[in-house]
CSV table of C-alpha atoms in Angstrom, one decimal:
chain,number,residue,atom,x,y,z
A,726,MET,CA,-12.6,19.5,-13.2
A,727,ASN,CA,-8.9,18.6,-13.3
A,728,ASN,CA,-6.7,16.4,-15.4
A,729,ILE,CA,-4.8,14.5,-12.7
A,730,VAL,CA,-6.2,11.1,-13.7
A,731,GLU,CA,-5.3,11.7,-17.4
A,732,LEU,CA,-1.8,12.9,-16.5
A,733,GLU,CA,-1.0,10.1,-14.1
A,734,ASN,CA,-1.8,7.5,-16.7
A,735,LYS,CA,0.3,8.9,-19.5
A,736,PRO,CA,3.2,6.7,-20.6
A,737,ALA,CA,5.8,9.2,-19.4
A,738,ALA,CA,4.2,9.2,-15.9
A,739,ILE,CA,3.9,5.4,-15.8
A,740,LYS,CA,7.6,5.2,-16.6
A,741,GLN,CA,8.4,7.5,-13.7
A,742,LEU,CA,6.4,5.3,-11.3
A,743,ALA,CA,8.0,2.1,-12.7
A,744,ALA,CA,11.5,3.6,-12.3
A,745,GLN,CA,11.0,4.8,-8.8
A,746,ALA,CA,9.5,1.4,-7.8
A,747,ALA,CA,12.5,-0.4,-9.3
A,748,LEU,CA,14.9,1.8,-7.4
A,749,TYR,CA,13.1,1.3,-4.1
A,750,SER,CA,12.9,-2.5,-4.8
A,751,THR,CA,16.6,-2.7,-5.3
A,752,ALA,CA,17.2,-0.8,-2.1
A,753,LYS,CA,14.8,-3.1,-0.3
A,754,THR,CA,16.7,-6.1,-1.6
A,755,LEU,CA,19.9,-4.8,-0.1
A,756,PHE,CA,18.0,-4.1,3.1
A,757,SER,CA,16.6,-7.7,3.1
A,758,LEU,CA,20.2,-8.9,2.8
A,759,GLN,CA,21.0,-6.8,5.9
A,760,LEU,CA,18.1,-8.5,7.9
A,761,ILE,CA,19.0,-12.0,6.6
A,762,LEU,CA,22.6,-11.5,7.8
A,763,SER,CA,21.3,-10.0,11.1
A,764,VAL,CA,18.6,-12.5,12.0
A,765,PRO,CA,18.6,-16.1,10.6
A,766,VAL,CA,22.3,-16.2,9.8
A,767,VAL,CA,23.1,-14.9,13.3
A,768,ILE,CA,21.0,-17.7,14.8
A,769,GLY,CA,22.6,-20.3,12.6
A,770,VAL,CA,26.1,-19.2,13.5
A,771,ALA,CA,25.3,-19.2,17.2
A,772,PHE,CA,23.7,-22.6,16.9
A,773,LEU,CA,26.8,-23.9,15.1
A,774,ALA,CA,29.0,-22.6,17.8
A,775,LEU,CA,27.0,-24.3,20.5
A,776,ALA,CA,26.9,-27.5,18.5
A,777,LEU,CA,30.6,-27.6,18.3
A,778,ASP,CA,31.0,-26.7,22.0
A,779,LYS,CA,28.6,-29.5,23.1
A,780,GLU,CA,29.8,-32.0,20.4
A,781,TRP,CA,26.4,-32.4,18.9
A,782,PHE,CA,25.9,-34.5,15.8
A,783,CYS,CA,29.2,-36.2,16.4
A,784,LEU,CA,31.1,-33.0,15.8
A,785,GLN,CA,34.5,-32.5,17.2
A,786,LYS,CA,34.6,-30.2,20.2
A,787,ARG,CA,35.9,-26.8,19.1
A,788,ASP,CA,35.6,-23.2,20.5
A,789,ILE,CA,34.7,-20.8,17.8
A,790,SER,CA,33.3,-18.1,20.1
A,791,ALA,CA,36.0,-15.6,19.0
A,792,TYR,CA,35.0,-16.2,15.3
A,793,VAL,CA,31.4,-15.6,16.2
A,794,GLY,CA,32.2,-12.3,17.8
A,795,ALA,CA,34.3,-11.3,14.9
A,796,PHE,CA,31.5,-12.2,12.5
A,797,GLY,CA,29.1,-9.9,14.4
A,798,MET,CA,31.5,-7.1,14.2
A,799,CYS,CA,32.1,-7.6,10.5
A,800,LEU,CA,28.4,-7.5,9.9
A,801,ALA,CA,28.1,-4.2,11.7
A,802,LEU,CA,31.0,-2.7,9.6
A,803,LEU,CA,29.4,-4.0,6.4
A,804,ASP,CA,26.2,-2.3,7.3
A,805,THR,CA,27.9,1.0,8.2
A,806,LEU,CA,30.4,1.2,5.4
A,807,LEU,CA,28.7,-0.3,2.4
A,808,LEU,CA,25.0,-1.3,2.7
A,809,ASN,CA,23.6,1.7,4.4
A,810,PRO,CA,25.2,4.3,2.1
A,811,LEU,CA,24.1,2.3,-1.0
A,812,ILE,CA,20.6,2.0,0.3
A,813,SER,CA,20.4,5.7,1.0
A,814,TYR,CA,21.6,6.5,-2.5
A,815,LEU,CA,19.0,4.3,-4.2
A,816,ARG,CA,16.2,5.6,-1.9
A,817,GLY,CA,17.1,9.2,-2.6
A,818,LYS,CA,17.2,8.6,-6.4
A,819,GLY,CA,13.8,6.9,-6.2
A,820,ALA,CA,12.3,9.8,-4.2
A,821,THR,CA,13.6,12.3,-6.8
A,822,ILE,CA,11.9,10.4,-9.6
A,823,GLN,CA,8.7,10.1,-7.7
A,824,GLN,CA,8.8,13.8,-7.0
A,825,SER,CA,9.2,14.4,-10.7
A,826,PHE,CA,6.0,12.4,-11.2
A,827,ASP,CA,4.1,14.4,-8.5
A,828,SER,CA,5.3,17.7,-9.9
A,829,ALA,CA,4.0,16.9,-13.3
A,830,VAL,CA,0.7,15.3,-12.2
A,831,LEU,CA,-0.2,17.6,-9.4
A,832,ALA,CA,1.1,20.8,-11.1
A,833,LEU,CA,3.7,21.6,-8.5
A,834,ALA,CA,6.7,23.7,-9.1
A,835,TRP,CA,10.1,22.0,-9.1
A,836,ASN,CA,12.3,23.3,-6.4
A,837,ASP,CA,16.0,22.7,-7.1
A,838,ILE,CA,17.0,23.6,-3.5
A,839,SER,CA,14.6,21.1,-2.0
A,840,TYR,CA,14.6,18.3,-4.5
A,841,GLY,CA,18.0,18.7,-6.3
A,842,LYS,CA,18.3,18.6,-10.1
A,843,ARG,CA,15.6,16.9,-12.1
A,844,PRO,CA,16.3,13.2,-12.8
A,845,ASP,CA,17.8,12.4,-16.2
A,846,GLN,CA,15.4,10.7,-18.7
A,847,GLU,CA,18.0,8.1,-19.3
A,848,ASP,CA,17.9,7.0,-15.7
A,849,ILE,CA,14.1,6.8,-15.8
A,850,GLU,CA,14.2,4.7,-19.0
A,851,PHE,CA,16.9,2.4,-17.5
A,852,TRP,CA,15.1,1.7,-14.2
A,853,ALA,CA,11.6,1.6,-15.8
A,854,LYS,CA,12.7,-1.3,-18.0
A,855,ARG,CA,13.1,-3.4,-14.8
A,856,ASN,CA,9.4,-3.2,-14.2
A,857,GLU,CA,8.0,-3.8,-17.7
A,858,LYS,CA,5.9,-6.7,-16.5
A,859,LEU,CA,4.3,-4.7,-13.8
A,860,VAL,CA,3.6,-1.9,-16.2
A,861,ALA,CA,1.9,-4.3,-18.6
A,862,ALA,CA,-0.1,-5.6,-15.7
A,863,GLY,CA,-1.4,-2.1,-14.8
A,864,LYS,CA,0.3,-2.0,-11.5
A,865,PHE,CA,1.0,1.7,-11.8
A,866,SER,CA,-2.3,2.8,-13.3
A,867,ASN,CA,-4.5,5.2,-11.3
A,868,TRP,CA,-1.8,6.0,-8.8
A,869,TYR,CA,-4.2,8.5,-7.3
A,870,ARG,CA,-7.8,7.8,-6.8
A,871,PRO,CA,-10.0,8.4,-10.0
A,872,GLU,CA,-12.6,10.1,-7.8
A,873,VAL,CA,-10.4,13.2,-7.5
A,874,ARG,CA,-11.3,14.2,-11.0
A,875,ASP,CA,-14.5,15.7,-9.6
A,876,LEU,CA,-12.6,18.3,-7.6
A,877,PRO,CA,-10.9,21.5,-8.7
A,878,ALA,CA,-7.2,21.0,-9.3
A,879,ASP,CA,-6.0,22.7,-6.1
A,880,ALA,CA,-8.5,20.8,-3.9
A,881,ALA,CA,-7.7,17.5,-5.7
A,882,ARG,CA,-4.0,18.1,-5.0
A,883,LEU,CA,-4.7,18.4,-1.3
A,884,VAL,CA,-6.6,15.2,-1.3
A,885,CYS,CA,-3.8,13.4,-3.1
A,886,GLN,CA,-1.2,14.8,-0.7
A,887,ARG,CA,-3.3,13.7,2.3
A,888,ALA,CA,-3.5,10.2,0.8
A,889,ASN,CA,0.3,10.1,0.5
A,890,CYS,CA,0.6,10.9,4.2
A,891,TRP,CA,-2.0,8.6,5.4
A,892,TRP,CA,-0.8,5.6,3.4
A,893,ASP,CA,2.8,6.0,4.5
A,894,MET,CA,1.7,6.3,8.2
A,895,GLN,CA,-0.3,3.1,8.0
A,896,LEU,CA,2.6,1.1,6.6
A,897,ARG,CA,5.1,2.5,9.1
A,898,ARG,CA,2.9,1.7,12.1
A,899,ARG,CA,2.6,-1.9,11.0
A,900,TYR,CA,6.2,-2.1,10.1
A,901,ASN,CA,7.3,-1.1,13.7
A,902,ILE,CA,5.1,-3.8,15.1
A,903,CYS,CA,6.8,-6.4,12.8
A,904,ILE,CA,10.3,-5.2,13.9
A,905,GLY,CA,9.3,-5.5,17.6
A,906,ILE,CA,8.0,-9.0,17.1
A,907,VAL,CA,11.2,-10.1,15.2
A,908,GLY,CA,13.5,-8.6,17.8
A,909,VAL,CA,11.7,-10.2,20.8
A,910,LEU,CA,11.6,-13.7,19.1
A,911,LEU,CA,15.3,-13.4,18.1
A,912,PHE,CA,16.6,-12.4,21.5
A,913,ALA,CA,14.3,-14.9,23.3
A,914,SER,CA,15.6,-17.7,21.0
A,915,LEU,CA,19.2,-17.0,21.7
A,916,ILE,CA,18.6,-16.6,25.5
A,917,GLY,CA,16.5,-19.8,25.5
A,918,ILE,CA,19.2,-21.8,23.8
A,919,SER,CA,21.9,-20.4,26.2
A,920,LEU,CA,19.8,-21.2,29.3
A,921,ALA,CA,18.9,-24.7,28.1
A,922,LEU,CA,22.5,-25.6,27.5
A,923,ASP,CA,23.8,-23.8,30.6
A,924,VAL,CA,26.6,-21.9,28.9
A,925,THR,CA,29.2,-19.9,30.8
A,926,THR,CA,29.1,-16.1,31.1
A,927,THR,CA,32.0,-15.8,28.6
A,928,THR,CA,30.2,-18.0,26.1
A,929,PHE,CA,26.9,-16.2,26.6
A,930,PHE,CA,28.5,-12.8,25.6
A,931,SER,CA,30.3,-14.3,22.6
A,932,LEU,CA,27.5,-16.5,21.4
A,933,VAL,CA,24.4,-14.3,22.2
A,934,ILE,CA,25.4,-10.6,22.7
A,935,ALA,CA,28.0,-10.4,19.9
A,936,PRO,CA,25.8,-12.0,17.2
A,937,PHE,CA,22.9,-9.9,18.3
A,938,LEU,CA,24.9,-6.7,17.7
A,939,PRO,CA,23.9,-6.2,14.0
A,940,PHE,CA,20.2,-6.4,14.8
A,941,VAL,CA,20.7,-4.1,17.9
A,942,ALA,CA,22.5,-1.6,15.6
A,943,THR,CA,19.7,-1.7,13.0
A,944,ALA,CA,16.3,-2.3,14.7
A,945,PRO,CA,16.1,0.4,17.3
A,946,LYS,CA,17.2,3.0,14.8
A,947,LEU,CA,14.5,1.8,12.4
A,948,VAL,CA,11.8,2.0,15.0
A,949,LEU,CA,12.9,5.5,16.1
A,950,ASP,CA,13.2,6.7,12.5
A,951,ASN,CA,9.8,5.3,11.7
A,952,ARG,CA,8.3,7.1,14.7
A,953,GLU,CA,9.9,10.4,13.6
A,954,ALA,CA,8.6,9.8,10.1
A,955,ILE,CA,5.1,9.1,11.5
A,956,SER,CA,5.3,12.3,13.5
A,957,ARG,CA,6.2,14.3,10.5
A,958,LEU,CA,3.4,12.7,8.4
A,959,GLU,CA,0.9,13.4,11.1
A,960,ALA,CA,1.9,17.1,11.1
A,961,MET,CA,1.6,17.3,7.3
A,962,LYS,CA,-1.7,15.5,7.3
A,963,ALA,CA,-3.0,17.9,9.9
A,964,ALA,CA,-1.9,20.8,7.7
A,965,VAL,CA,-3.7,19.4,4.8
A,966,GLU,CA,-6.9,18.9,6.8
A,967,ASP,CA,-6.7,22.4,8.2
A,968,SER,CA,-6.5,23.8,4.6
A,969,TRP,CA,-9.3,21.5,3.6
A,970,SER,CA,-11.4,22.7,6.5
A,971,GLN,CA,-10.9,26.3,5.4
A,972,ALA,CA,-11.8,25.4,1.9
A,973,LEU,CA,-15.2,24.1,3.1
A,974,GLN,CA,-15.9,27.0,5.4
A,975,HIS,CA,-15.0,29.9,3.1
A,976,PRO,CA,-15.6,30.8,-0.5
A,977,TYR,CA,-13.4,28.7,-2.7
A,978,ASP,CA,-10.1,30.5,-3.6
A,979,PRO,CA,-7.5,28.4,-5.5
A,980,ALA,CA,-4.7,30.9,-4.6
A,981,VAL,CA,-5.1,30.0,-0.9
A,982,PHE,CA,-3.9,26.4,-1.4
A,983,ALA,CA,-0.7,26.9,-3.5
A,984,PRO,CA,1.7,27.9,-0.7
A,985,SER,CA,0.5,25.2,1.7
A,986,SER,CA,0.6,22.5,-1.0
A,987,GLN,CA,4.1,23.4,-2.0
A,988,SER,CA,5.3,23.3,1.6
A,989,ILE,CA,3.6,20.0,2.3
A,990,GLN,CA,5.1,18.5,-0.8
A,991,GLY,CA,8.5,19.4,0.4
A,992,GLY,CA,7.8,17.4,3.6
A,993,ILE,CA,6.6,14.5,1.6
A,994,PHE,CA,9.8,14.4,-0.5
A,995,ASN,CA,12.0,14.6,2.6
A,996,ASN,CA,10.1,11.7,4.1
A,997,ARG,CA,10.5,9.6,1.0
A,998,SER,CA,14.2,10.3,0.7
A,999,GLN,CA,15.1,9.9,4.4
A,1000,SER,CA,12.7,7.5,6.1
A,1001,PRO,CA,13.3,3.7,6.4
A,1002,LEU,CA,12.1,1.6,3.5
A,1003,ILE,CA,9.0,-0.5,3.7
A,1004,PHE,CA,9.1,-4.0,2.4
A,1005,ASP,CA,7.0,-4.7,-0.8
A,1006,TRP,CA,5.4,-7.7,0.8
A,1007,LEU,CA,4.0,-5.6,3.7
A,1008,ALA,CA,2.7,-2.9,1.3
A,1009,ASP,CA,1.1,-5.6,-1.0
A,1010,TRP,CA,-0.5,-7.3,1.9
A,1011,LEU,CA,-2.1,-4.1,3.2
A,1012,ARG,CA,-2.9,-2.7,-0.3
A,1013,PRO,CA,-6.4,-4.1,-0.8
A,1014,GLN,CA,-7.6,-2.9,2.6
A,1015,ASN,CA,-5.8,0.5,2.3
A,1016,GLU,CA,-7.1,1.1,-1.2
A,1017,GLU,CA,-10.7,0.4,-0.1
A,1018,LEU,CA,-10.4,2.8,2.8
A,1019,GLN,CA,-8.9,5.4,0.6
A,1020,ARG,CA,-11.7,5.0,-2.0
A,1021,GLN,CA,-14.3,5.6,0.7
A,1022,SER,CA,-12.3,8.5,2.2
A,1023,THR,CA,-11.9,10.2,-1.2
A,1024,GLU,CA,-15.6,9.8,-2.1
A,1025,GLN,CA,-16.4,11.4,1.2
A,1026,TYR,CA,-14.0,14.3,0.6
A,1027,VAL,CA,-15.6,14.9,-2.8
A,1028,ALA,CA,-19.1,14.8,-1.4
A,1029,ASP,CA,-18.2,17.3,1.3
A,1030,PHE,CA,-16.7,19.6,-1.2
A,1031,LYS,CA,-19.7,19.5,-3.5
A,1032,THR,CA,-22.0,20.2,-0.6
A,1033,ALA,CA,-19.9,23.2,0.5
A,1034,HIS,CA,-19.6,24.6,-3.0
A,1035,PRO,CA,-22.7,23.7,-5.0
A,1036,HIS,CA,-22.2,26.7,-7.3
A,1037,LEU,CA,-19.2,24.9,-8.8
A,1038,TYR,CA,-21.4,22.0,-9.9
A,1039,PRO,CA,-24.2,23.5,-12.0
């Protein structure tokens, strides 16, 4: 009843998915660098300072607390002036290419005001080449569930948009849990080391508080940004479900869904371009479970629609 599955598996669409994935992955690599500098490196530097202060491992006693504090400040500046702007640029470019895919596959009008100018084909080709192996392995095939082919185009679009919102919400909720666990373990480790070695107040602030600053500058903002993103996604998902409920309770009218679908898509784009990145390992770990849940959910949506509108299925 629609050609979403055929369109999403065309070579041009696969290239768009491969390109946006490569852009997001590059941004995630930079974000990983941020976390490495903020967590294990911080612990290592703090431990080195304590080892020098206590003359462990036959090291000559030396006070490097000032250098440790300066290191933490430099990391904070690196994040603010270089890494964060670059990550934001890559994420925005990836979101624009992904929106180009959605506009073509879901038959949504392109809005220059909301999405900016369409991505250049040269950019798509350049970034897609970085994921040629994943393309060959079928990683980007059937981006949306094949079951949606049994729905009219406008109804199928709503189901796909709901899937986008639900999937992103699931990842962000798990992501916030991971951030909280890492933060507690990091701070507890630094506090534990300080208490065990009975460091002075001055040393505590220079060896614990200062090195912890990069994480403090990053983690709470990530959690809050994720919560805001989840709140927006919940609102969009509720709007989709309200439109879907109307579709089941009233005679089917495709024209009813166009305005809400366009508005919801604008929210999805904003979320992609502004919200914190989710690590690939977390998405890959949750993928089998989420895909199975979405398969079951999509099948139920299709069954409900067929029951509500049997005249469309002679």
